[in-house]
XYZ file of C-alpha atoms in Angstrom:
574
model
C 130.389 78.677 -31.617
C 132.592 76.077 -33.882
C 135.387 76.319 -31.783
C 133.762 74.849 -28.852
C 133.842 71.257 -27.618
C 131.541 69.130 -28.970
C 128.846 67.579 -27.449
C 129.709 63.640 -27.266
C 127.303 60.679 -27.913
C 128.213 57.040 -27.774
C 127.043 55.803 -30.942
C 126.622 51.693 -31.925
C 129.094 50.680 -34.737
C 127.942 49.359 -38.247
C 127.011 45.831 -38.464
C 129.787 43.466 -39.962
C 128.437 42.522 -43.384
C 129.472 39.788 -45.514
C 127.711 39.401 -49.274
C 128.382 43.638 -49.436
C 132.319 42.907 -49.103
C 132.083 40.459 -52.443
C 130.198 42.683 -54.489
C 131.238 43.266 -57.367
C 132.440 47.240 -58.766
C 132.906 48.505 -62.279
C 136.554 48.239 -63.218
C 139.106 50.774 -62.988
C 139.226 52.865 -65.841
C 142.959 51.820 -66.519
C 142.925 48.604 -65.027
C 145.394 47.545 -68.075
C 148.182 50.133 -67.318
C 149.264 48.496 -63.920
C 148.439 45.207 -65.873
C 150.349 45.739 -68.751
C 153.056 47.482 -66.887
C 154.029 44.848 -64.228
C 154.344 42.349 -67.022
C 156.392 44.225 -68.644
C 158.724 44.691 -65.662
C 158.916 41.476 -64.783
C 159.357 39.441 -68.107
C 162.472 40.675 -68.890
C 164.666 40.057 -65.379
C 162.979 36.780 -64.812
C 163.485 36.028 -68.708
C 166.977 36.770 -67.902
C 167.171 34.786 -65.101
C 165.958 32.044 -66.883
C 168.470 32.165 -69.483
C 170.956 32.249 -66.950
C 169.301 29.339 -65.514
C 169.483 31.031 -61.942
C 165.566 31.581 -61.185
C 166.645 31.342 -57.720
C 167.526 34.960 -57.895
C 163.854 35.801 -59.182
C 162.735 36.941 -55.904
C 165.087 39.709 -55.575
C 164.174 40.929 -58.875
C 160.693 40.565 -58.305
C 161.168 42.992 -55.063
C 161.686 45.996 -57.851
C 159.540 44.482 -60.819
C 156.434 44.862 -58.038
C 157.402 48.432 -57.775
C 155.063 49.239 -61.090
C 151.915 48.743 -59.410
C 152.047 51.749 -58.335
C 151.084 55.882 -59.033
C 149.754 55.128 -62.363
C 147.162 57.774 -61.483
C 149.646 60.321 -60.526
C 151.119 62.625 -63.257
C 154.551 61.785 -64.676
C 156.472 64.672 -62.865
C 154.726 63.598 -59.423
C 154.920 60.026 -60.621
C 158.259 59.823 -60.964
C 159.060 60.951 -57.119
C 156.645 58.624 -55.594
C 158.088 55.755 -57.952
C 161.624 56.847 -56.576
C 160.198 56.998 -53.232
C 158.242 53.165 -53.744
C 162.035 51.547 -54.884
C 163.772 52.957 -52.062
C 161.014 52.119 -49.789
C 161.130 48.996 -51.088
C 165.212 47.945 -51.020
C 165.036 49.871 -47.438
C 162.744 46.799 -46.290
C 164.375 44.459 -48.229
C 167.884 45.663 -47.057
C 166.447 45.240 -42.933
C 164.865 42.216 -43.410
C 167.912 40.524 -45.778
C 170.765 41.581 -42.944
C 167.897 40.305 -40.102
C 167.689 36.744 -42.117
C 171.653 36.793 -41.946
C 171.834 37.541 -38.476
C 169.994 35.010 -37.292
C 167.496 32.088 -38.525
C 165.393 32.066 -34.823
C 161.247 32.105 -36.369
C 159.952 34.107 -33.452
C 162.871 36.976 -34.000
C 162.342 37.318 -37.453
C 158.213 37.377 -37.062
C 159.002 40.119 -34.821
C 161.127 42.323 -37.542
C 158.233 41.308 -40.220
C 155.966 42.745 -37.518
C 157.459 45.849 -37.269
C 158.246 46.675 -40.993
C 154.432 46.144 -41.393
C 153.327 48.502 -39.058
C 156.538 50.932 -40.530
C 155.384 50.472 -43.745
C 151.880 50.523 -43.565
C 152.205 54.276 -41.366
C 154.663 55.346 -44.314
C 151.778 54.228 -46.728
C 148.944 55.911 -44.905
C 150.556 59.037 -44.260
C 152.345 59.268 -47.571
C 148.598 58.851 -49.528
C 150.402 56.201 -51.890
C 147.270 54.557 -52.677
C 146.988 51.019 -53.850
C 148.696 48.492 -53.005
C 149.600 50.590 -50.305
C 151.812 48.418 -48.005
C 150.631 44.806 -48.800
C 153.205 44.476 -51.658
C 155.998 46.092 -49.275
C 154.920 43.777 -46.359
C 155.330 40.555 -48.830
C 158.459 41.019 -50.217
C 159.899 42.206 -46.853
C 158.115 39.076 -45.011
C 159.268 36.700 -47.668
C 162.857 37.845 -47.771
C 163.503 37.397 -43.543
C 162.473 33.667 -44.436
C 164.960 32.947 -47.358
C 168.542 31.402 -46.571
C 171.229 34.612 -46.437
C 174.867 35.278 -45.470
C 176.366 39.015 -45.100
C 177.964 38.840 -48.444
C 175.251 38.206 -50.705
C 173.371 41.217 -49.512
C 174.260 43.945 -51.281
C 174.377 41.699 -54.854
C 170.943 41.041 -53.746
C 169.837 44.344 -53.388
C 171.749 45.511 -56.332
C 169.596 42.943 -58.271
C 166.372 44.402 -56.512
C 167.629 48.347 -57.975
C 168.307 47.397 -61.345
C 164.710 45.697 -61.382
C 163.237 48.605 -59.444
C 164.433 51.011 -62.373
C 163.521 49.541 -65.205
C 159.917 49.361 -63.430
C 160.378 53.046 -63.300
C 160.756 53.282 -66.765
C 158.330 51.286 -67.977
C 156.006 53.686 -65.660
C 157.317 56.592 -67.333
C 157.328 55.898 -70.380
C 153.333 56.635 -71.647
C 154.422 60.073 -70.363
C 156.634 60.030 -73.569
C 153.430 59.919 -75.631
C 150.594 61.449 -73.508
C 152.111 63.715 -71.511
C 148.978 65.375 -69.809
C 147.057 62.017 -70.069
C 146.770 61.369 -66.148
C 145.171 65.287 -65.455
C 143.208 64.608 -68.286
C 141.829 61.737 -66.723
C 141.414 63.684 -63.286
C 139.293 66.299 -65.179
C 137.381 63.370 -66.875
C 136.441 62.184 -63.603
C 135.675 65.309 -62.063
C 133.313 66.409 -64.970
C 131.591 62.886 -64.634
C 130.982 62.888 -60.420
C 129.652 65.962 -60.968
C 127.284 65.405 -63.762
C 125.952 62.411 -61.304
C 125.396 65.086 -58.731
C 124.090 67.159 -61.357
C 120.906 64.251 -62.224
C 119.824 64.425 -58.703
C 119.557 68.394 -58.955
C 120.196 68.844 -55.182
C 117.364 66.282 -53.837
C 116.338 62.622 -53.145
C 118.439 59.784 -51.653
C 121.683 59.832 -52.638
C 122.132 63.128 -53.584
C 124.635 64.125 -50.317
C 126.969 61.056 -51.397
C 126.962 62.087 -54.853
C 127.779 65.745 -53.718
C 130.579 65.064 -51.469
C 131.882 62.084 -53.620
C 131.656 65.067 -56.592
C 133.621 67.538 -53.983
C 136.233 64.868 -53.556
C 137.031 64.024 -57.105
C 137.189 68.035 -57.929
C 140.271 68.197 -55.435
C 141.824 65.546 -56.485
C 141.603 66.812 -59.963
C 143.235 70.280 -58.968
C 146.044 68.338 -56.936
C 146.452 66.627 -60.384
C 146.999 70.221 -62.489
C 148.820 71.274 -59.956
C 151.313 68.436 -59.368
C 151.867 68.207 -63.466
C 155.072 68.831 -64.980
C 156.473 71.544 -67.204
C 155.458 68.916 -70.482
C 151.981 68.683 -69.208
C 151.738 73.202 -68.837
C 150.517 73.726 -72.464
C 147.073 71.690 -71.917
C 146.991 72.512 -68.065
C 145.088 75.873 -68.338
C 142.144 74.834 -70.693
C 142.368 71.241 -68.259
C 141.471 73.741 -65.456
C 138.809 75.556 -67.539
C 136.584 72.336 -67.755
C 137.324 71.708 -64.716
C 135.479 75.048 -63.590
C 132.695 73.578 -64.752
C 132.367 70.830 -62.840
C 132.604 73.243 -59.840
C 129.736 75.481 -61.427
C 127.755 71.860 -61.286
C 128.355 71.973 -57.760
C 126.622 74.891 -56.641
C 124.119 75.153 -58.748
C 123.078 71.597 -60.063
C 119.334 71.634 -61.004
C 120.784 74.341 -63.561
C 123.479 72.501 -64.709
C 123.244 69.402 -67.907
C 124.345 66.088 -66.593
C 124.929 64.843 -70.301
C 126.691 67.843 -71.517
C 129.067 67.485 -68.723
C 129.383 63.646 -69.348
C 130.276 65.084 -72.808
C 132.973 66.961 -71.822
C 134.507 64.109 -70.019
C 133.920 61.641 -72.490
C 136.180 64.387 -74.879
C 138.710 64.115 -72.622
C 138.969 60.241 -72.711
C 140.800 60.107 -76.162
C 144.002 61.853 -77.664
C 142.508 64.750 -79.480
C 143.683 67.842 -78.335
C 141.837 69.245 -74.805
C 138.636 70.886 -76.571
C 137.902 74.673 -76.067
C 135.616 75.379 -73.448
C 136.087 79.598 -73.235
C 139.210 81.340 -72.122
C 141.600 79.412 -70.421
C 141.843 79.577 -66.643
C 145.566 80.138 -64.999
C 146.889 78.182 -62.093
C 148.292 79.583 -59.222
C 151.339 78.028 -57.195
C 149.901 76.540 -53.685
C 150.969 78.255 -50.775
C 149.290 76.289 -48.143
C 151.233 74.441 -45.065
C 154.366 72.611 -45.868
C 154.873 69.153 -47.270
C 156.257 68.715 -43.830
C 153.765 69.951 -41.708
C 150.655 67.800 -43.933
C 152.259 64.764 -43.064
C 152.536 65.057 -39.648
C 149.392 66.018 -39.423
C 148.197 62.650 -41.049
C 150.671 60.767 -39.343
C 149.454 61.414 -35.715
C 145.801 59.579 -36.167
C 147.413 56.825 -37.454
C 149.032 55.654 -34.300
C 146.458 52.811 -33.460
C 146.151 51.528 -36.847
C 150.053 51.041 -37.121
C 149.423 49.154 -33.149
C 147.134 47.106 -34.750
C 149.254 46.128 -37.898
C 152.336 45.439 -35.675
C 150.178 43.089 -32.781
C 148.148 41.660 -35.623
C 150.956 40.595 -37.909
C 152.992 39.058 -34.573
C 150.798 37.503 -33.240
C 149.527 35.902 -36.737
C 153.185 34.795 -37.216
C 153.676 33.206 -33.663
C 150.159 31.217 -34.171
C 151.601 29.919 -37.206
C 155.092 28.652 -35.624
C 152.903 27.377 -32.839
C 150.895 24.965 -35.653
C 154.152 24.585 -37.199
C 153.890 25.767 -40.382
C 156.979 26.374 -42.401
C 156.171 29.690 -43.729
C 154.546 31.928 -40.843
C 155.325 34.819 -43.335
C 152.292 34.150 -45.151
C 149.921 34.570 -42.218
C 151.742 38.094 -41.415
C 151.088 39.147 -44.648
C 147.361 38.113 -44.324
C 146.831 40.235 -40.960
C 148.826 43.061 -42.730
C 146.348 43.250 -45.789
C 143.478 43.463 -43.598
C 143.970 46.694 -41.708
C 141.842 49.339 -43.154
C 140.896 52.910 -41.625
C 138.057 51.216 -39.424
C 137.042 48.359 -37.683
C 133.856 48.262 -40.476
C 136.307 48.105 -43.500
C 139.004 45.731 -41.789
C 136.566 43.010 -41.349
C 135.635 43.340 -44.857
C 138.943 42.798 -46.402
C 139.105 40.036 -44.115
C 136.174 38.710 -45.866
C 137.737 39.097 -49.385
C 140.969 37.891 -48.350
C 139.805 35.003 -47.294
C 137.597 34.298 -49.941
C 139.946 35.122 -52.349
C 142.724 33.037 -51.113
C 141.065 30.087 -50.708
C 139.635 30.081 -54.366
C 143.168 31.009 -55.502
C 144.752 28.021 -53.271
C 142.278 25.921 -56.310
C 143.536 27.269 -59.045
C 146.963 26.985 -58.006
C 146.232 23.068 -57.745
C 144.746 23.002 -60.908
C 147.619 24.924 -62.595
C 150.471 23.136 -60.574
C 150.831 20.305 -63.299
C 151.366 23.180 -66.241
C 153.594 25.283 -64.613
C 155.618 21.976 -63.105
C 156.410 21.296 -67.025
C 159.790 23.427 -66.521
C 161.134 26.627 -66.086
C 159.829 28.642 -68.260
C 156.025 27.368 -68.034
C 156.428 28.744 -64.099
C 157.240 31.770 -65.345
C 155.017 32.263 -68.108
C 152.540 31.210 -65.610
C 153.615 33.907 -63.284
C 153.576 36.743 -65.885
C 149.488 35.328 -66.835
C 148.890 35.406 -63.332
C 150.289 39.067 -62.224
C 148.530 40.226 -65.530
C 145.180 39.042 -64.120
C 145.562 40.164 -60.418
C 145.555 43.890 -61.580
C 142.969 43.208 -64.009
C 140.836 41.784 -61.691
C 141.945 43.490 -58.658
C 139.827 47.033 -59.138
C 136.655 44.983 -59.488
C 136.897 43.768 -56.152
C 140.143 42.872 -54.190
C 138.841 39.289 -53.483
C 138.512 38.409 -57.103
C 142.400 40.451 -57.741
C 143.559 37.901 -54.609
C 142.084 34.599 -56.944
C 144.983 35.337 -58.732
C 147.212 37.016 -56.491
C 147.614 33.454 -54.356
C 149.023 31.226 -57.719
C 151.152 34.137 -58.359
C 152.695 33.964 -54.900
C 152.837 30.167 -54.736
C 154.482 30.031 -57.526
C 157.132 32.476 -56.971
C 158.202 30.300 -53.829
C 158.561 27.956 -56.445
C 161.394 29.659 -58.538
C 164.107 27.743 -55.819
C 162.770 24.555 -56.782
C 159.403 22.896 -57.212
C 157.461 21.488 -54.309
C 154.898 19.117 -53.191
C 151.652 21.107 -54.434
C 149.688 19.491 -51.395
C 151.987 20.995 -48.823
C 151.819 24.378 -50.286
C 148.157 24.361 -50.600
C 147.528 23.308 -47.022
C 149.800 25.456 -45.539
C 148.271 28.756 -47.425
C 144.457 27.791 -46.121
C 146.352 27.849 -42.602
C 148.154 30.431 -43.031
C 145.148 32.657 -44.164
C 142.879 31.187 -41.810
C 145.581 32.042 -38.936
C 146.415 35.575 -40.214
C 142.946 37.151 -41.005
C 141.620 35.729 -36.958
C 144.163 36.751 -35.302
C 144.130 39.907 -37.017
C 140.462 40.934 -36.684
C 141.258 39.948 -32.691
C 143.858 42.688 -32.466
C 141.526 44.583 -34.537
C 139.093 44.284 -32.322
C 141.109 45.042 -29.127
C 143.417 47.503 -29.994
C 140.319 50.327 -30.513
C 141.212 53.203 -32.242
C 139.926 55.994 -29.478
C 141.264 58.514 -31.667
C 138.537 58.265 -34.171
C 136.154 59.663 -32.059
C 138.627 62.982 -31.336
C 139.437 63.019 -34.708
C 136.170 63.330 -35.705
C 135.333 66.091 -33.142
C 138.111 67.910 -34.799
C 136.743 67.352 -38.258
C 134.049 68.573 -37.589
C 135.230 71.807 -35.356
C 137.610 72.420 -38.488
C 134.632 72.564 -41.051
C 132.201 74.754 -38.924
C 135.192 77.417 -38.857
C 135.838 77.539 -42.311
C 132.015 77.318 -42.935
C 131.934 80.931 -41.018
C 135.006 82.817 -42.105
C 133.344 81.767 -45.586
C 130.248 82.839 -44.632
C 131.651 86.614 -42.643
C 133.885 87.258 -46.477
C 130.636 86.535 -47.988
C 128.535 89.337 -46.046
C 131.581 91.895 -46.629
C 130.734 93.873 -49.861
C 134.291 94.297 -51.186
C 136.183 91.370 -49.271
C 140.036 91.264 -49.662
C 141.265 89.786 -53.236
C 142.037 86.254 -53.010
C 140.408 86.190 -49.639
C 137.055 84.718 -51.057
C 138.729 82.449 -52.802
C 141.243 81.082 -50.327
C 138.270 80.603 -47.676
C 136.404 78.608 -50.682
C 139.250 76.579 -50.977
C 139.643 75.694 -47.448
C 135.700 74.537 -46.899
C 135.640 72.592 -49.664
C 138.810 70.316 -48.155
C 137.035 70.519 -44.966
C 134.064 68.871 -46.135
C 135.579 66.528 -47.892
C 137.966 65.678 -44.748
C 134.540 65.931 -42.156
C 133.059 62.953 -44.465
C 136.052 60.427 -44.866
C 136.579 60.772 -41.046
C 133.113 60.473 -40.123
C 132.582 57.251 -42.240
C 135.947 55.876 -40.332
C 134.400 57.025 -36.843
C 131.505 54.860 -37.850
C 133.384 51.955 -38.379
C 134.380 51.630 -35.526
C 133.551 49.908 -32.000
C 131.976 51.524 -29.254
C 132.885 54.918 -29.692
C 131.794 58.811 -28.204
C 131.696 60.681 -31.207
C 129.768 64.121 -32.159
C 126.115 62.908 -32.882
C 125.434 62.221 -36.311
C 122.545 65.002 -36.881
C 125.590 67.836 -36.032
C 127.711 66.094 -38.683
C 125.029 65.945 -41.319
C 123.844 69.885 -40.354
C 127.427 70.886 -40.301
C 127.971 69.086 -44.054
C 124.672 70.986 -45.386
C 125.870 74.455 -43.865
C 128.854 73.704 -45.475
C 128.152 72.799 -49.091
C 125.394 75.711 -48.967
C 128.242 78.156 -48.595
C 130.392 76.934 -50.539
C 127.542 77.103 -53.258
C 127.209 80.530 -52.584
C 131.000 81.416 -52.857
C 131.207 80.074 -56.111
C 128.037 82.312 -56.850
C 129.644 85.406 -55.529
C 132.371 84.886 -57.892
C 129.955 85.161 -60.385
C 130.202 81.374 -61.724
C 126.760 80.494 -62.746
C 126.412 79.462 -66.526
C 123.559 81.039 -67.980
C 120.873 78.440 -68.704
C 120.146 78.789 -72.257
C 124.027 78.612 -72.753
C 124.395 75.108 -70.925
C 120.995 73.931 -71.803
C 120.399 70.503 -74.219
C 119.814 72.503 -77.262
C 123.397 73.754 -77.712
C 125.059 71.958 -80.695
C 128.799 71.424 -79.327
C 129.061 68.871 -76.738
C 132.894 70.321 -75.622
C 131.790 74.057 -76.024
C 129.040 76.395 -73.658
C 128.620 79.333 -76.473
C 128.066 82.502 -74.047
C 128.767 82.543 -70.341
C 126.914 85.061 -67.498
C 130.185 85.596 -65.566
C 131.071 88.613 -64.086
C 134.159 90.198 -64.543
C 136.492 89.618 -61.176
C 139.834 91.129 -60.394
C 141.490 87.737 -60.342
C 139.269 86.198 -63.353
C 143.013 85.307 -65.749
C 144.031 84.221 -62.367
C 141.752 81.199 -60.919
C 143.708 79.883 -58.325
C 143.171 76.041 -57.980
C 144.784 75.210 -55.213
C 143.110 72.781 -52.587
């Protein structure tokens, strides 16, 4: 039975690899939105500044400019709470670690605050699902700001500069909505369509072919989230949205029949403006009933415990290393140990890699762009804007290669007080992020994550049950409406949960963890029935309908679906 303990194994954790962590990945699809956008947040306050000739202030402004690197995947209506959410996040560390800096100037008290806000903010991060840059752009500005020179009284004209910053960054995120309302579901669907038409090329067989299936499973619930999280401006295009979207899930249980390029073509529709092409009646959403808001994050919140121990001892004990070699900005090597924690061991080491890698080519460029910038004011800050352009342009291809221009950026906003000695600066970053990424894969390494192991026992547990109250609706002949659907639903999240924590479990050291061969039979069982539930609701495309010789690349001509109680009904929640 599912529901009984499983059977543990110690297993040996991945090797450490180095080249893999520099390779190189395709870029994000909107790499220039987060570009564009945090250039145009922060030109005009530090342009401002400037002309006020009080660039001293630029740091505080930056705090909310920084705030549009975020949710550009989201759609506007849930884009605009997490963008709330980021600024308040945001002046809440800024407001702790400005009133800290007042209080008192000893190094090891405030490394100790910067400690704790990382491991605050990188829990709120993880359990939240922000997604990038998660807490590494928190952790700076809060780091940063518990170093600069502060009295009680300039605090809350500081943090007033910080809100004023943070909201025009929330309107310059907004604003594409203004245009393209639907443009971030469309996107979702795009995807969707596209991980499933590689799923779709391996018909059900070779290497690869599980990846490509689960990675297709994923990026078909994050679509649905999408529909479902869209405003009311986004509800005309949201039914035919969830329409192609079916198809993708028709791809998915029956693949060999399904045509990788006319799916590609469908997503390749849904790149542009035109209107969302026809693709049969349009499928209704249903509102999602599932546990609370409440009750999802607690749930996250609880495996997260070591990671957050790691972030805190990392980041302290990177700071108090660097106030032991003397170096006057220990914030710098708190921020490295903070960037490197990941959900594993496996994936911290590799952003330790990159961040090293990438600092230490960005500490060059820096020195070679120290004489430009030096020309006067506004060279340092056209300098800044080139170099926050690139970092987001970059960033998706590989974080090492965003951090090449990430470092200059940084540098050079310490530089807005006053210019310094580009020597000093450069010698105490290589330190600093030589410091910060050792120390932090030795916490790392010592504080194990245990839980990763239970977690993945209860993965796994989790997706065997829904795998058999799937599999009991399936053997009823008339099972209760909705039911069928609900249980469908429920697996497919499973799976896609049972992977992501068994890839984590891997990652780490020494662990006892359900053997592997249960995990891979229980993700076969699994993706078998859900196949079959989407069969049962009669979802399979007739052949000669989805076949290469149709003429319309956006439209399947006749569909072999049988009619279902809830068919003007699909219900797409996750």
């Amino acid at each position: 039975m599912s529901s009984a303990p499983p059977s543990p194994t110690t297993s040996r954790p991945r090797r450490l690899p180095f080249a893999a962590a520099l390779r190189l990945n395709r870029p994000s699809e909107i790499w220039f939105k987060p570009a564009l956008s945090v250039v145009v947040s922060i030109a005009p306050p530090n342009l401002t500044l400037l002309a006020l000739d009080r660039l001293d202030l630029a740091m505080y402004t930056m705090a909310g400019s920084l705030c549009a690197l975020y949710a550009h995947h989201r759609p506007y209506a849930a884009r605009a709470r997490v963008l709330a959410g980021v600024v308040l996040g945001m002046l809440a560390g800024l407001a702790v670690a400005l009133v800290t800096a007042s209080l008192t100037t000893n190094a090891v008290v405030l490394v100790t605050v910067g400690a704790l806000l990382a491991a605050a903010q990188k829990a709120l991060c993880d359990v939240t699902r922000l997604g990038p840059p998660g807490n590494v752009v928190l952790t700076f500005v809060s780091s940063a700001a518990l170093f600069a020179p502060q009295s009680l009284g300039q605090v809350p004209g500081h943090l007033a500069l910080g809100l004023a910053a943070g909201a025009w960054a929330w309107l310059v995120c907004m604003a594409p909505g203004l245009l393209r309302p639907h443009g971030p579901e469309r996107r979702a669907t795009a995807q969707a369509l596209t991980a499933a038409a590689a799923y779709a090329a391996t018909r059900g067989t070779g290497p690869g072919h599980a990846r490509a299936r689960t990675a297709a499973t994923a990026a078909v619930l994050a679509a649905r989230q999408a529909l479902l999280s869209g405003g009311a401006r986004s509800a005309a295009a949201r039914p035919a949205l969830a329409r192609l979207l079916l198809r993708a899930e028709i791809a998915l249980a029956a693949p060999a029949d399904a045509d990788p390029e006319r799916l590609r073509a469908r997503a390749h529709a849904l790149r542009g403006t035109a209107p969302v092409p026809y693709d049969g009646e349009p499928t209704l959403l249903a509102p999602d009933t599932g546990e609370s808001p409440a009750e999802r994050l607690w749930h996250r919140l609880v495996p997260l415990a070591p990671i957050a121990a790691r972030t805190a001892l990392g980041c302290a004990l990177a700071g108090y290393a660097s106030l032991a070699l003397g170096i006057g900005r220990p914030y710098w090597a708190l921020v490295t140990a903070a960037a490197l924690y990941q959900a594993s061991l496996a994936l911290t080491w590799s952003r330790g890699v990159q961040r090293v890698v990438g600092n230490l080519a960005g500490v060059l460029v820096f020195a070679a762009v120290a004489p430009l910038a030096h020309l006067g004011p506004a060279a340092l800050v056209l300098c800044c804007l080139a170099f926050s352009f690139g970092a987001e342009a970059l960033i998706s291809r590989n974080y090492w290669l965003g951090s090449v221009c990430v470092t200059p950026m940084a540098l050079l906003i310490t530089e807005f007080t006053g210019y310094q000695d580009p020597g000093d600066l450069v010698t105490e970053r290589i330190v600093d992020t030589l410091v910060g990424a050792l120390v932090g894969l030795v916490a790392a390494a010592a504080v194990t994550n245990r839980r990763a192991g239970i977690r993945l026992g209860h993965a796994l547990a989790a997706a065997e049950r829904a795998r058999e109250r799937a599999a009991r609706l399936l053997a009823e002949p008339h099972p209760a409406p909705g039911a069928l659907e609900a249980a469908r639903r429920t697996l497919a999240a499973a799976l896609v949960e049972l992977r992501a924590t068994a890839d984590a479990a891997s990652g780490e050291w020494w662990q006892r963890t359900p053997p592997e061969d249960r995990v891979e039979r229980a993700e076969q069982a699994g993706h078998r029935t859900l196949a079959e539930t989407v069969r049962r609701r009669g979802l399979v495309l007739d052949r000669r309908a989805d076949g290469p010789a149709a003429n319309d690349p956006t439209s399947d001509g006749p569909v072999a679906h049988r009619a279902t109680a809830d068919d003007s009904t699909e219900d797409l929640r996750p």
